[in-house]
MMTF fields as JSON, N, C-alpha, C and O atoms, coordinates in Angstrom:
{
  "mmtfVersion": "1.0.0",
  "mmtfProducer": "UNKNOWN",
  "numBonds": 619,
  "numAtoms": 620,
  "numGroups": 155,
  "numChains": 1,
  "numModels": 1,
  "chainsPerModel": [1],
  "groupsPerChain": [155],
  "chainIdList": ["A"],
  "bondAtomList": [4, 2, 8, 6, 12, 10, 16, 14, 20, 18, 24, 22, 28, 26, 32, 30, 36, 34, 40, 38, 44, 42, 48, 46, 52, 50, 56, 54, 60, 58, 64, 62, 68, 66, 72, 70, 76, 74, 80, 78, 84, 82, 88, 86, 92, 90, 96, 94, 100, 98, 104, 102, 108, 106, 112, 110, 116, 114, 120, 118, 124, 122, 128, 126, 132, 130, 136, 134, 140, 138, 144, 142, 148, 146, 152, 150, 156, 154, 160, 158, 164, 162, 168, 166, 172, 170, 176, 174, 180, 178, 184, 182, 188, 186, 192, 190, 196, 194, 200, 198, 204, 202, 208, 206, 212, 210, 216, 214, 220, 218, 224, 222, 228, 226, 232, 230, 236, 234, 240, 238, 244, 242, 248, 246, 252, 250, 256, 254, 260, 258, 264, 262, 268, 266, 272, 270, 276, 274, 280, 278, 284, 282, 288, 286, 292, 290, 296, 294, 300, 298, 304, 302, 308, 306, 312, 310, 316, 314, 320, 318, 324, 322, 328, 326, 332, 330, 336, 334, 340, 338, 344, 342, 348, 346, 352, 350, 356, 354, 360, 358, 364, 362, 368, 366, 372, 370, 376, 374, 380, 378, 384, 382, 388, 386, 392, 390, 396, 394, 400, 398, 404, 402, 408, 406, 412, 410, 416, 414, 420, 418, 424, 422, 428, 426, 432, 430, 436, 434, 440, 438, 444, 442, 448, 446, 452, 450, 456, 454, 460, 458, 464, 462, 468, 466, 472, 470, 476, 474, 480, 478, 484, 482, 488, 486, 492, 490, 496, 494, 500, 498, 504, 502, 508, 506, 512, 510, 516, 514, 520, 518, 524, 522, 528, 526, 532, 530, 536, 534, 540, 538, 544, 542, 548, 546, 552, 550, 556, 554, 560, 558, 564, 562, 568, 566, 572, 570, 576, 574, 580, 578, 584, 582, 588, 586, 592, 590, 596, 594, 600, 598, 604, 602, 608, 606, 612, 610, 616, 614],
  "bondOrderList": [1, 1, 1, 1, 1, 1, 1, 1, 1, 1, 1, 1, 1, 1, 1, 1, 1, 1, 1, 1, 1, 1, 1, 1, 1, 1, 1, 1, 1, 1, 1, 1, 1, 1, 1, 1, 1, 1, 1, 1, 1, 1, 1, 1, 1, 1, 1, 1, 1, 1, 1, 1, 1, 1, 1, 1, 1, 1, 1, 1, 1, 1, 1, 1, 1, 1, 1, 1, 1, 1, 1, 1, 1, 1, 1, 1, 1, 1, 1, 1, 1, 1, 1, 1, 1, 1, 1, 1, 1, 1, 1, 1, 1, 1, 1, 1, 1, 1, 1, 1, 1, 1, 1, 1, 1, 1, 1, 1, 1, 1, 1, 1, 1, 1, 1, 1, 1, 1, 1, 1, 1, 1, 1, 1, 1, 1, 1, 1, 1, 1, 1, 1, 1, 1, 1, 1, 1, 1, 1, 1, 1, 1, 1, 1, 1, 1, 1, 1, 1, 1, 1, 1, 1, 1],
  "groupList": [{"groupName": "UNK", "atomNameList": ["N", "CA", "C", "O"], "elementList": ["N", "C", "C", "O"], "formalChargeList": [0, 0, 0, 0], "bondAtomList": [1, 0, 2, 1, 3, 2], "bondOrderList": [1, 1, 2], "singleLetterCode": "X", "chemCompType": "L-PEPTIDE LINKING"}],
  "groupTypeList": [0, 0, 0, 0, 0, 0, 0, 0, 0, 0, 0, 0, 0, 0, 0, 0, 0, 0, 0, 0, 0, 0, 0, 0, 0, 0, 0, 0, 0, 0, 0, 0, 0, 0, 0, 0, 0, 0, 0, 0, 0, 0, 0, 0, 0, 0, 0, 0, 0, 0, 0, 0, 0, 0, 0, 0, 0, 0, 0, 0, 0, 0, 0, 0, 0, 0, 0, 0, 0, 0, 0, 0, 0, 0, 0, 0, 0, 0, 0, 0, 0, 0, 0, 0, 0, 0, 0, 0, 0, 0, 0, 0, 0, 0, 0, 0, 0, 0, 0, 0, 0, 0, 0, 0, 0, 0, 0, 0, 0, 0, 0, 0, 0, 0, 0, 0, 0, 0, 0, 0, 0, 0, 0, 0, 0, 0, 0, 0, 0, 0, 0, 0, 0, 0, 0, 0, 0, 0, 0, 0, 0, 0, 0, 0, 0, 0, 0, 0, 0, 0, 0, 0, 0, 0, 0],
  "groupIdList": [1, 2, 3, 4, 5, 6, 7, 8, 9, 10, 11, 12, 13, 14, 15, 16, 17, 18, 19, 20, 21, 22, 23, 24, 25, 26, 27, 28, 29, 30, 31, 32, 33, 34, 35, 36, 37, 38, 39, 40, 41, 42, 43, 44, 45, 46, 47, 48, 49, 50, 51, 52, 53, 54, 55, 56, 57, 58, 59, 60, 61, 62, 63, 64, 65, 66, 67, 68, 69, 70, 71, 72, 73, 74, 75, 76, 77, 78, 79, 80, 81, 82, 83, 84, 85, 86, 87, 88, 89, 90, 91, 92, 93, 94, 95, 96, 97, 98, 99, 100, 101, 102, 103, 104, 105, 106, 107, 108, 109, 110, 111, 112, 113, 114, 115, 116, 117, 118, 119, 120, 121, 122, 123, 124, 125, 126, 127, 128, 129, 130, 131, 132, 133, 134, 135, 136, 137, 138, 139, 140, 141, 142, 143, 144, 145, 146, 147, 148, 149, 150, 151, 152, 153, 154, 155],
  "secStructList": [7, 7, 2, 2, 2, 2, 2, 2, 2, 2, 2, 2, 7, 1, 1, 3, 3, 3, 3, 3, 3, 3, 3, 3, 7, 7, 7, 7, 6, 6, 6, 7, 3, 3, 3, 3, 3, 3, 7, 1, 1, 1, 1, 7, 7, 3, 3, 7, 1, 3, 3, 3, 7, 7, 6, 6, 7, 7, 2, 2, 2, 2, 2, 2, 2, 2, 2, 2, 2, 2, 2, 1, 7, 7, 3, 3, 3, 3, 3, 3, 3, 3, 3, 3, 3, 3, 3, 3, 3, 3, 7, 1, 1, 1, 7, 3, 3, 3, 3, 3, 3, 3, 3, 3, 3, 3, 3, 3, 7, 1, 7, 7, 7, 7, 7, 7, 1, 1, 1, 3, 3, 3, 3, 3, 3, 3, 7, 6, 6, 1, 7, 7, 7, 5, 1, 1, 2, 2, 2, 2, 2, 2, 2, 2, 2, 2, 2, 6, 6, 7, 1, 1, 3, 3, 7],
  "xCoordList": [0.843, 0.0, 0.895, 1.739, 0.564, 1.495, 1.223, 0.265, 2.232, 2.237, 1.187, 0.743, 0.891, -0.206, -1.666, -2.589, -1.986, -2.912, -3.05, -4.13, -2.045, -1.705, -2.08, -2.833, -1.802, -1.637, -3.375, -3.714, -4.028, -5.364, -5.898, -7.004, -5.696, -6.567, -6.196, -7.191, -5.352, -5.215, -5.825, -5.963, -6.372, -7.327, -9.218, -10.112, -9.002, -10.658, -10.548, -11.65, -9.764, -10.141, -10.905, -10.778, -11.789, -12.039, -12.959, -12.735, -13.685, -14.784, -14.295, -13.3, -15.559, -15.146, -14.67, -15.003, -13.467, -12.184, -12.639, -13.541, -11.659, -11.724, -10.256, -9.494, -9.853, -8.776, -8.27, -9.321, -7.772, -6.89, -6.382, -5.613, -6.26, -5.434, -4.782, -5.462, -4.029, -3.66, -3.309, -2.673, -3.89, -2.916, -2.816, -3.043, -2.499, -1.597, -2.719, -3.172, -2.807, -3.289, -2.796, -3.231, -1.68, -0.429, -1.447, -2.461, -0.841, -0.783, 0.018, 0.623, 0.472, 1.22, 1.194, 0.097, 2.201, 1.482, 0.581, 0.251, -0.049, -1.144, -2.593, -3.505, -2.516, -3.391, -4.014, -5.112, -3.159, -3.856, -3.416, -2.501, -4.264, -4.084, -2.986, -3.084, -2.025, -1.35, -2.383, -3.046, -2.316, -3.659, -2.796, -1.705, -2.802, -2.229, -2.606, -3.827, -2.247, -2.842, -2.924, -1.815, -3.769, -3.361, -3.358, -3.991, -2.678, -1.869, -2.207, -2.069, -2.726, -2.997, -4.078, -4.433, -5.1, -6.484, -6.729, -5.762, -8.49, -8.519, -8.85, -9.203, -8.679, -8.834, -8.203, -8.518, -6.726, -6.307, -7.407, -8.159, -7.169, -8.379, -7.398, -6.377, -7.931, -7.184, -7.424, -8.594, -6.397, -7.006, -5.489, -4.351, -6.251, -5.213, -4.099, -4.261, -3.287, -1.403, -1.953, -2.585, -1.583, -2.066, -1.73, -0.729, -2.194, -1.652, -2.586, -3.268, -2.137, -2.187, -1.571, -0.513, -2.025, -1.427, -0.732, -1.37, 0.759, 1.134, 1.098, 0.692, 1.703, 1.614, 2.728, 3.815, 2.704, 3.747, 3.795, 4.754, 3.061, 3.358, 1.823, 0.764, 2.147, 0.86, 0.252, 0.764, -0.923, -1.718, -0.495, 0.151, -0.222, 0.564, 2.061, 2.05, 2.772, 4.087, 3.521, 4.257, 2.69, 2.017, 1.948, 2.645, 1.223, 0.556, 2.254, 2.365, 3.119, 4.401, 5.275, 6.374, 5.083, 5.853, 5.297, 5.983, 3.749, 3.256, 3.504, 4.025, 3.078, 4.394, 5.102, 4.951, 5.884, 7.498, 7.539, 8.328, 6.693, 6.537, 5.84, 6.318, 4.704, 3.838, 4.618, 5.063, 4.649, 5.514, 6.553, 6.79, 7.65, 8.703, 9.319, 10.476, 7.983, 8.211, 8.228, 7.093, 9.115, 8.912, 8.164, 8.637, 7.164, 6.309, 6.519, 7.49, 5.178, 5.378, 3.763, 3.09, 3.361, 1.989, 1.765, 2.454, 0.586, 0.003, -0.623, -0.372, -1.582, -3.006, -3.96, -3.925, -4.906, -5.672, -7.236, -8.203, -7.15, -8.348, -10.132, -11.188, -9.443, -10.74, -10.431, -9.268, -11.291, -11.367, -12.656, -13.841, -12.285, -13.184, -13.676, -13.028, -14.847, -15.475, -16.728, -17.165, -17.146, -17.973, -18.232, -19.299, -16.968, -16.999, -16.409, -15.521, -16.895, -16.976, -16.21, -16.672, -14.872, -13.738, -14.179, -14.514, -14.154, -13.882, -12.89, -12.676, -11.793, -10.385, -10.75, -11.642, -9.492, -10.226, -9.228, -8.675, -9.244, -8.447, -9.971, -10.329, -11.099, -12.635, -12.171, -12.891, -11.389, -11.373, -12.267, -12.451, -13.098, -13.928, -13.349, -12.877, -13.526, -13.234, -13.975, -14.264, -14.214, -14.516, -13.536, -12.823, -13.496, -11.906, -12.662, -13.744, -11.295, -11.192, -9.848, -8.788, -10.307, -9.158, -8.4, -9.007, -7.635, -7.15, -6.456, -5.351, -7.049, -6.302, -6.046, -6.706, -4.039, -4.266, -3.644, -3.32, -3.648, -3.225, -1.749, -1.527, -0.655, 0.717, 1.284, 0.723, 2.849, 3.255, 4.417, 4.649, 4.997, 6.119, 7.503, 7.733, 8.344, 9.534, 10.567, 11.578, 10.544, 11.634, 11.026, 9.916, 12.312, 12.155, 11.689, 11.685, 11.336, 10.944, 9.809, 9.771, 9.088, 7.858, 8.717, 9.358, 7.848, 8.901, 7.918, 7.612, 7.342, 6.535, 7.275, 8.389, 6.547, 7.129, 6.603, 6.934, 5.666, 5.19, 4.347, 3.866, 4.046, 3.694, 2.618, 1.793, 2.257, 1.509, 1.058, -0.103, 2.082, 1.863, 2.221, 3.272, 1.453, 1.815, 1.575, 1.858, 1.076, 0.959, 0.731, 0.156, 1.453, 1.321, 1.031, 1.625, -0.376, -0.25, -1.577, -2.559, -0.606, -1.617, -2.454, -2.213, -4.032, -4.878, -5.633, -5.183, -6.554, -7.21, -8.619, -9.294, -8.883, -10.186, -11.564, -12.622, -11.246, -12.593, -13.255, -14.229, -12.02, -11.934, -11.279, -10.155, -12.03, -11.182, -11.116, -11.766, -10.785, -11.104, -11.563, -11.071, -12.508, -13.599, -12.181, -11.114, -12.355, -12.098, -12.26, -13.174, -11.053, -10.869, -12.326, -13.004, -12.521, -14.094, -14.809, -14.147, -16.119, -16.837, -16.095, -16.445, -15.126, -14.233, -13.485, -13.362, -12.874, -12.057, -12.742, -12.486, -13.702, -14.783, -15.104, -15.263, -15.126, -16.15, -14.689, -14.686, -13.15, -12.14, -12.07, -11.824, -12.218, -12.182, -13.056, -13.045, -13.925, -15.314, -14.941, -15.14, -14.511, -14.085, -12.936, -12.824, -11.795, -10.347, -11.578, -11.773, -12.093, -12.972, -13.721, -13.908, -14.264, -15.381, -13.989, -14.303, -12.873, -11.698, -11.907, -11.518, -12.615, -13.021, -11.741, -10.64, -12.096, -11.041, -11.425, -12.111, -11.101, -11.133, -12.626, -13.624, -12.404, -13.906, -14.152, -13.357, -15.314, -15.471, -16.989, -18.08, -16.811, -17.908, -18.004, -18.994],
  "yCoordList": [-1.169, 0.0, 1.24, 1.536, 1.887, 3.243, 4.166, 4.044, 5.019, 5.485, 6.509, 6.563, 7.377, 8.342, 7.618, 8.43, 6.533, 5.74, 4.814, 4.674, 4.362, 4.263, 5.296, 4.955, 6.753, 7.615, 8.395, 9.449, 7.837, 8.268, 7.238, 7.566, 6.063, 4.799, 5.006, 5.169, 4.997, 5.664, 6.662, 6.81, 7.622, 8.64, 8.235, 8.436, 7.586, 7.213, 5.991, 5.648, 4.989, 3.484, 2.945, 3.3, 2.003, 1.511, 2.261, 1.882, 3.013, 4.009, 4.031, 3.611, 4.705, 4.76, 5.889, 6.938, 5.386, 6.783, 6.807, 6.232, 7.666, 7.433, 7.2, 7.768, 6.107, 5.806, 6.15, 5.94, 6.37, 7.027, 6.067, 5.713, 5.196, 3.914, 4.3, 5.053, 3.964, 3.849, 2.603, 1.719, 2.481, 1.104, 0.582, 1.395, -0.683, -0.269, -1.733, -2.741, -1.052, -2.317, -2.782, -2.255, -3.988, -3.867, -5.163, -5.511, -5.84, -6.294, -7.3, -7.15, -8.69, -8.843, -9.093, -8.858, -9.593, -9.561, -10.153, -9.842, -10.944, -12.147, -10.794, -10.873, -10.063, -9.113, -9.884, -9.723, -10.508, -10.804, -9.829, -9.102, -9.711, -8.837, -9.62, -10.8, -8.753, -9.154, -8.748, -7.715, -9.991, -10.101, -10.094, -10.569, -9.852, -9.871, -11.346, -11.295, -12.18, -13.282, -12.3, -11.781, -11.866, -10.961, -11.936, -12.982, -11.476, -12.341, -12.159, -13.029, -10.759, -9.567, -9.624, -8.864, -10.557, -10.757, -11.641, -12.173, -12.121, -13.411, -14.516, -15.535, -14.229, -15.287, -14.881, -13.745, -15.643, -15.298, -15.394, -16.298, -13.466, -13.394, -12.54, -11.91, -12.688, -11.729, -10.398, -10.041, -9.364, -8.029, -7.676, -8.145, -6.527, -5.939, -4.705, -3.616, -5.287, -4.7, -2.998, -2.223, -2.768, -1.141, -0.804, -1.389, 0.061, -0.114, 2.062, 2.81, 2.218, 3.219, 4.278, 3.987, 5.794, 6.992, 7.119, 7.026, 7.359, 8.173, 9.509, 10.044, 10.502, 11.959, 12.351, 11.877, 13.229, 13.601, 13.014, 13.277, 12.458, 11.371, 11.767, 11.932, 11.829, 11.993, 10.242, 9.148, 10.646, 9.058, 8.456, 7.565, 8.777, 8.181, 7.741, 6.688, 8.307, 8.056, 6.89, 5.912, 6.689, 5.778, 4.466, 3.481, 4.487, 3.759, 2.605, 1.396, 3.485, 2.695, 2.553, 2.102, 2.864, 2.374, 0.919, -0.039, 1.065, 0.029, -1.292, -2.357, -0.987, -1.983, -2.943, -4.132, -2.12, -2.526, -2.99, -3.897, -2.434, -3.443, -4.536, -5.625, -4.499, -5.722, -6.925, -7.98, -6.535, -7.24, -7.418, -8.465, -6.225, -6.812, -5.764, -5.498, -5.346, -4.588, -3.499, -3.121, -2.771, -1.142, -1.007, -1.419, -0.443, 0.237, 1.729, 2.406, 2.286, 3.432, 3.456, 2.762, 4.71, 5.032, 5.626, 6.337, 4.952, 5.856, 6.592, 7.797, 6.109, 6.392, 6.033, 5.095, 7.435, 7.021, 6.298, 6.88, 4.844, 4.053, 4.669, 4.753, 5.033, 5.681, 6.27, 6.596, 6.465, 7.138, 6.174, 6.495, 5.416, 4.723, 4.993, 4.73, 5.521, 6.3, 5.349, 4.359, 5.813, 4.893, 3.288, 2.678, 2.863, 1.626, 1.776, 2.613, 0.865, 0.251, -0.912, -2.044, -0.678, -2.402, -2.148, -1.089, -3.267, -4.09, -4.779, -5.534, -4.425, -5.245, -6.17, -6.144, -7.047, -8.089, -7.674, -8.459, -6.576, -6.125, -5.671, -6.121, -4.808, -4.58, -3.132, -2.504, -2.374, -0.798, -0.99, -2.023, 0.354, 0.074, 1.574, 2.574, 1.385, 2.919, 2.714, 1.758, 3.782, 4.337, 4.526, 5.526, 3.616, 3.653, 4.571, 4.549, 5.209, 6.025, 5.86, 6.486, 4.755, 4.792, 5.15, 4.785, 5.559, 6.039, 5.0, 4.625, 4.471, 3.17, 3.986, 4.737, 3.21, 3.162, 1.979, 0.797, 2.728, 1.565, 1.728, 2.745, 0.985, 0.714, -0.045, -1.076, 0.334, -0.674, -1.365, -0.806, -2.426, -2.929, -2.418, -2.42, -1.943, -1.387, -2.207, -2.262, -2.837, -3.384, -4.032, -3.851, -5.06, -5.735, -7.26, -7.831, -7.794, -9.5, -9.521, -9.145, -10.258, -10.508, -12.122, -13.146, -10.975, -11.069, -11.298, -10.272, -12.739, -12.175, -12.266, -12.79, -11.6, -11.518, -12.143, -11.87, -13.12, -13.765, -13.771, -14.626, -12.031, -11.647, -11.056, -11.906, -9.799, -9.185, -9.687, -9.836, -9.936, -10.92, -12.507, -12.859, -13.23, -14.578, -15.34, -16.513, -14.51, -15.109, -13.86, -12.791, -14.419, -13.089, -13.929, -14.915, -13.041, -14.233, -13.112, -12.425, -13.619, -13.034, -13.933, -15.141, -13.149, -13.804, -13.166, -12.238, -13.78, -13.773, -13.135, -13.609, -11.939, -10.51, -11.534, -11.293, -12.773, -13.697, -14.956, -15.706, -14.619, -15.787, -15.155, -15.394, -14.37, -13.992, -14.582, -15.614, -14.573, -15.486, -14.436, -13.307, -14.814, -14.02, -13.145, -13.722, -11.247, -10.493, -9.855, -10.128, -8.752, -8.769, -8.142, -8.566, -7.25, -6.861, -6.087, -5.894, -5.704, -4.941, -3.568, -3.001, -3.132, -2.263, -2.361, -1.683, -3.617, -4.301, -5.072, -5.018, -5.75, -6.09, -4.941, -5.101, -3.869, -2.707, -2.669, -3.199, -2.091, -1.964, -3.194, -2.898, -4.233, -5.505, -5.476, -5.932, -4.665, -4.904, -3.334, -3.279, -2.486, -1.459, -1.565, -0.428, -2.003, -2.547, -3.887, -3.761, -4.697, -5.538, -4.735, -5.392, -3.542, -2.616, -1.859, -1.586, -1.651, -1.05, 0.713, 1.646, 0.887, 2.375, 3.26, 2.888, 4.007, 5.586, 6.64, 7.553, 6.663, 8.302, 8.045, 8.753, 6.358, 5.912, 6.817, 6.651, 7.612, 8.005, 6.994, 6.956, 6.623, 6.134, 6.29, 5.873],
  "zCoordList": [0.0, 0.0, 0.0, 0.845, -1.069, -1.047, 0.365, 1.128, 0.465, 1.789, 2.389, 3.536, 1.187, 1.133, 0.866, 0.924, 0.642, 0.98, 2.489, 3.062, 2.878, 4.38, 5.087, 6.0, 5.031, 5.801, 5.448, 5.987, 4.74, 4.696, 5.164, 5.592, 5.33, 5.781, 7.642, 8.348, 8.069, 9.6, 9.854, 11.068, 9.106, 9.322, 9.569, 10.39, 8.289, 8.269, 8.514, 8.943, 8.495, 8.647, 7.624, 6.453, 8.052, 6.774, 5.478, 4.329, 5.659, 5.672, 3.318, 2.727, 2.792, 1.373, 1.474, 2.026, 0.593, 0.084, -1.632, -2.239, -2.027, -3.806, -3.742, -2.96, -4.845, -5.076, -6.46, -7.065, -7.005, -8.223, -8.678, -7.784, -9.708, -10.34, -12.108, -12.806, -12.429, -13.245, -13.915, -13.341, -15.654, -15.803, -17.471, -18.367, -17.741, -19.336, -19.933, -19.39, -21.481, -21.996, -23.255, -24.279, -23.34, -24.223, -24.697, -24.093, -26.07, -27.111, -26.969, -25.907, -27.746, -28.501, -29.732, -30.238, -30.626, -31.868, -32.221, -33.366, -31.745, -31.647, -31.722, -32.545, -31.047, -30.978, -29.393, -28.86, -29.069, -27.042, -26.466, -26.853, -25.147, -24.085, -22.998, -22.66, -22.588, -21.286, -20.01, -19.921, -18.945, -17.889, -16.581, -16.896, -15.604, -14.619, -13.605, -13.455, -13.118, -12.201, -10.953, -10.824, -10.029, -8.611, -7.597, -7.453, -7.064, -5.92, -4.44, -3.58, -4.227, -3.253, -2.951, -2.05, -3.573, -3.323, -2.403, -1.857, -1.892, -1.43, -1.935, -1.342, -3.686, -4.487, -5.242, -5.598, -6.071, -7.46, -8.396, -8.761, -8.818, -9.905, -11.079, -10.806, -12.274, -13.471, -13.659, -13.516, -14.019, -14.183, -15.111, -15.113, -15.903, -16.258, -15.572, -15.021, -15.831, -14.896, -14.346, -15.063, -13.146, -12.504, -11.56, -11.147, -10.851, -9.824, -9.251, -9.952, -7.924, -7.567, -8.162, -8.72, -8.23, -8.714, -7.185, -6.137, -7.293, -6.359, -6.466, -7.498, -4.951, -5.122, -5.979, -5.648, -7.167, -7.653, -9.144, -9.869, -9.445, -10.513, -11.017, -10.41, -12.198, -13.629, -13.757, -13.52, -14.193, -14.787, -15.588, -15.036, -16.539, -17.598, -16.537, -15.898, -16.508, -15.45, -14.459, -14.587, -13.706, -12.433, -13.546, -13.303, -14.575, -15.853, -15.768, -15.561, -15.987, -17.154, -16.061, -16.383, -14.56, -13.521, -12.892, -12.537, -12.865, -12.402, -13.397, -13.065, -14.473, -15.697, -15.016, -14.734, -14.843, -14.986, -13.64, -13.378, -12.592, -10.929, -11.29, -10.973, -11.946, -11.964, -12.855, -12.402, -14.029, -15.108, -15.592, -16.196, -15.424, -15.648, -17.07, -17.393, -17.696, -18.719, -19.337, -19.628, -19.693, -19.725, -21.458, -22.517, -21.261, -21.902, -22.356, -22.02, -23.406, -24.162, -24.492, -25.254, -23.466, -23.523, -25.45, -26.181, -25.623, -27.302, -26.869, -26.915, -26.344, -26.292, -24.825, -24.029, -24.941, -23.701, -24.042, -24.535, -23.614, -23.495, -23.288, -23.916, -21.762, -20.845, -19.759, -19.519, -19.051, -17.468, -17.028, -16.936, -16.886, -15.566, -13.958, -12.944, -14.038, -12.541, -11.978, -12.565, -10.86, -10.183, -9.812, -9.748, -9.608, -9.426, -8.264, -8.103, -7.175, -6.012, -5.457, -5.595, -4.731, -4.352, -3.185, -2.653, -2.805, -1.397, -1.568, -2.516, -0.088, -0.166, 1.201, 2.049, 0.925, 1.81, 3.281, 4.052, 3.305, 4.796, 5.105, 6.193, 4.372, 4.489, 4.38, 5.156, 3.839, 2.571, 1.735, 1.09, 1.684, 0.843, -0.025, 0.517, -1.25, -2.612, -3.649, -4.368, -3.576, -5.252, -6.092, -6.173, -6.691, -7.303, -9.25, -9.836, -9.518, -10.799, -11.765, -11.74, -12.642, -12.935, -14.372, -15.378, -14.485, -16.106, -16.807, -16.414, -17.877, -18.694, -19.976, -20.694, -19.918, -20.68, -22.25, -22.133, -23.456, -24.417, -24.727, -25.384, -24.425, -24.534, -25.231, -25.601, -25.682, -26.701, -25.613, -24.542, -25.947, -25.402, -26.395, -27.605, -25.016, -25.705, -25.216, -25.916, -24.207, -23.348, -22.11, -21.61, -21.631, -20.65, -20.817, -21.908, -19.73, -20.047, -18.332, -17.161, -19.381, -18.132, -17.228, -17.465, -15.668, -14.453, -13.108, -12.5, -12.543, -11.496, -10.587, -10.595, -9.429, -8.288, -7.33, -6.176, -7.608, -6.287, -5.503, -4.76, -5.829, -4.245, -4.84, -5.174, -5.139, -6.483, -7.645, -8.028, -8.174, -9.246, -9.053, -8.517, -9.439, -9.17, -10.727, -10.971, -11.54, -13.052, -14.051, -13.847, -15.33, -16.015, -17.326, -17.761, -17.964, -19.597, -20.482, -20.199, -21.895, -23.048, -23.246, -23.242, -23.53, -23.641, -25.243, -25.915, -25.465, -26.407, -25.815, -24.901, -26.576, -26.165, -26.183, -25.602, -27.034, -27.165, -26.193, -26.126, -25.517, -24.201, -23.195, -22.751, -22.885, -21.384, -20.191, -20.361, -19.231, -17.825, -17.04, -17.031, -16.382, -15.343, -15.044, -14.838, -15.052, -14.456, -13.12, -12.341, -12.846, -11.319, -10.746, -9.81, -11.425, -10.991, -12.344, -13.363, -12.238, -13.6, -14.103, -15.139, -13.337, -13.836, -14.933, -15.953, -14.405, -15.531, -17.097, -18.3, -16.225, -17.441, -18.666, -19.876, -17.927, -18.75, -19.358, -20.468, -18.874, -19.97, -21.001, -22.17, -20.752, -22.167, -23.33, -24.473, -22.497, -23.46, -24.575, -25.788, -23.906, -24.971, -25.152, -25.611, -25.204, -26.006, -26.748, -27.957, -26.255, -27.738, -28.635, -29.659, -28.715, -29.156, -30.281, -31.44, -29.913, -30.545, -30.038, -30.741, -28.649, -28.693, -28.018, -27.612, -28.053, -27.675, -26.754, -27.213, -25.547, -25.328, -24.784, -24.915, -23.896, -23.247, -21.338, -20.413, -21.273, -19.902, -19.227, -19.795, -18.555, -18.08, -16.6, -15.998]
}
C-alpha cells in the first residue's frame, strides 16, 4: 500500500475513500491482451497490470511504472483508453473505494515478463474472445471497450 494511501486509511479506517489507479493495456502480436494473475487478493483473480497513482506522478508516469513493478516490462503510452469512474472495491483487509481509474493503451519497448510472487503470481496473453472471469466490472467494462476497438472511453 502506497504510503499516502496508508496515511489516509489511519485517518478514516475503513470508511469509502476514492482511489486514483492507473494502468496499461499492451498487445502482442497475436493481438492478445497481457492479464495480470493478482496475488494480493482473497482469491487469485485476473485483471489488467495497474496499480495506484502516487503523489507527484501523472496518470501516464504511475501507468508505465506500475508496468514494470507488476511485469517486468517497460512500456510506451500511445493512447488514452478511458477514465473509468464509479466503481466500487472491497479489499479483503474490508477498505472500501470508489476507485477512478485512467487506462491506458501501450506498446512494449523493453524488458521481459517477471513475477514476483507476491503481487503478481501469473502473467499471460490472452485472447479478447476468451477472457477469464475479471478482477471486478471495472475491468470487465475496460475488455469490453479494447474488444469494441473504442477511444477516449469516460464512463
Amino acid at each position: 500500500m502506497p504510503d499516502y494511501i496508508r496515511w489516509i486509511r489511519d485517518r478514516v479506517g475503513h470508511d469509502r475513500i476514492f482511489l486514483n489507479f492507473a494502468c496499461c493495456v499492451v498487445s502482442d502480436e497475436r493481438g492478445r491482451v497481457l492479464l495480470q494473475l493478482r496475488g494480493d487478493r482473497e482469491r487469485r483473480v485476473w485483471g489488467f497490470p495497474g496499480g495506484a497513482i502516487e503523489l507527484g506522478e501523472s496518470a501516464e508516469q504511475a501507468a508505465v511504472r506500475e508496468m514494470r513493478e507488476e511485469t517486468g516490462l517497460d512500456v510506451a503510452v500511445t493512447d488514452l483508453l478511458g477514465v473509468y469512474t464509479g466503481y466500487e472495491d472491497r479489499y479483503p483487509n474490508g477498505d472500501v473505494a470508489q476507485t477512478i481509474a485512467m487506462v491506458f493503451r501501450a506498446h512494449i519497448e523493453g524488458g521481459a515478463l517477471a513475477i514476483d510472487g507476491d503481487e503478481t503470481v501469473g502473467l499471460q496473453f490472452h485472447d479478447l474472445e476468451r477472457l477469464p472471469h475479471l478482477l471486478n466490472q471495472q475491468h470487465e467494462d475496460i475488455a469490453s471497450d479494447v474488444r469494441a476497438g473504442r477511444r477516449g472511453v469516460w464512463r
